[in-house]
C-alpha positions as CSV (number, residue, x, y, z in Angstrom):
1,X,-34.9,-66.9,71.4
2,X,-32.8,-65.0,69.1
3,X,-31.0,-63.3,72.1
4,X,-29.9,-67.0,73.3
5,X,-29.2,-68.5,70.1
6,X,-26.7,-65.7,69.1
7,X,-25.4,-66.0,72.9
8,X,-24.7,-70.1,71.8
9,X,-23.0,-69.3,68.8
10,X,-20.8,-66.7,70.9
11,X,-22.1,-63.6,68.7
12,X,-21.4,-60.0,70.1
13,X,-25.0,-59.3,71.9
14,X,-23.4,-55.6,72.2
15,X,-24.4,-54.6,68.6
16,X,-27.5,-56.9,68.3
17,X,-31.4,-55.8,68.5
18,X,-34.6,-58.1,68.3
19,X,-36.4,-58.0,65.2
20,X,-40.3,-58.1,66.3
21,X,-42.6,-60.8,64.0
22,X,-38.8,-62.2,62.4
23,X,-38.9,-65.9,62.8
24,X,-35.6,-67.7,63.2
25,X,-35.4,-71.6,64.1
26,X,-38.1,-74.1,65.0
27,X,-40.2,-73.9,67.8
28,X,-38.2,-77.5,68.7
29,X,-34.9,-75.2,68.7
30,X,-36.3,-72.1,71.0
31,X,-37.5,-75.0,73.2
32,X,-34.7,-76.6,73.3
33,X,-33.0,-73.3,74.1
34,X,-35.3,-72.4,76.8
35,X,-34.7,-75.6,78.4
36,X,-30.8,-75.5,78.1
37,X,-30.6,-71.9,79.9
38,X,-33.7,-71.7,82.4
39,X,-31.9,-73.4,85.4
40,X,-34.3,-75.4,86.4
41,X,-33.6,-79.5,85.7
42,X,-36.8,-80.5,84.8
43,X,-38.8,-77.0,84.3
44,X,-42.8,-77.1,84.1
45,X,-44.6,-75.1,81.4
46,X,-45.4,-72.4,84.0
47,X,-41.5,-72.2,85.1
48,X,-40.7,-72.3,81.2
49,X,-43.0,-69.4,80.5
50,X,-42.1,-67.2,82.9
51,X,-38.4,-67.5,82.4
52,X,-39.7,-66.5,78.9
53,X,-41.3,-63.5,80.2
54,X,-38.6,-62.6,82.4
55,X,-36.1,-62.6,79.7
56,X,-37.9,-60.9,77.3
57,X,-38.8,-57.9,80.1
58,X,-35.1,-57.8,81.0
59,X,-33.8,-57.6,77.0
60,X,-36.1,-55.1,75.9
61,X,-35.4,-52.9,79.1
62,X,-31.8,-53.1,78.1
63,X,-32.5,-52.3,74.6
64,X,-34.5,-49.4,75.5
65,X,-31.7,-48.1,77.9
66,X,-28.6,-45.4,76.8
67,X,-26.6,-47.4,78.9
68,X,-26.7,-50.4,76.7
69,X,-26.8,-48.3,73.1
70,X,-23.1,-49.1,71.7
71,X,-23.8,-45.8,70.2
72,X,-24.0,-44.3,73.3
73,X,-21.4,-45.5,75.2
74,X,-19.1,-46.5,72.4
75,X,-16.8,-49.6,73.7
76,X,-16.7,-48.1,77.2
77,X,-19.4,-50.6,78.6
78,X,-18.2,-53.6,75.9
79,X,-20.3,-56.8,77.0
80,X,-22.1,-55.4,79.8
């Protein structure tokens, strides 16, 4: 959720890390969110959840990875 709201309001994802156990928005907004960028018209609970799961996999992966640390690369890599 945090990842996808900052992605709305057109932050730089590049510099930004998930906070575990911060809370940002209402559960209406996150589902709102998930509903907006799953790609599915009219998703289940079960498609929902596991484009939940698949996101979160993928964004910590990519935090975890030298390849997406700014620090790393500096602005050689910028919005990959």
């Amino acid at each position: 959720f945090q990842y996808l709201k900052r992605f709305d309001q057109k932050c730089d994802l590049d510099t930004f890390w998930y906070e575990a156990r911060s809370v940002e928005g209402s559960p209406a907004e996150c589902l709102q969110l998930l509903l907006l960028h799953c790609g599915i018209e009219d998703p289940s609970w079960a498609e929902l959840r596991n484009f939940a799961w698949f996101l979160n996999v993928q964004l910590r992966d990519c935090e975890a990875s030298v390849f997406c640390n700014p620090d790393f690369v500096g602005d050689a890599l910028k919005g990959f």
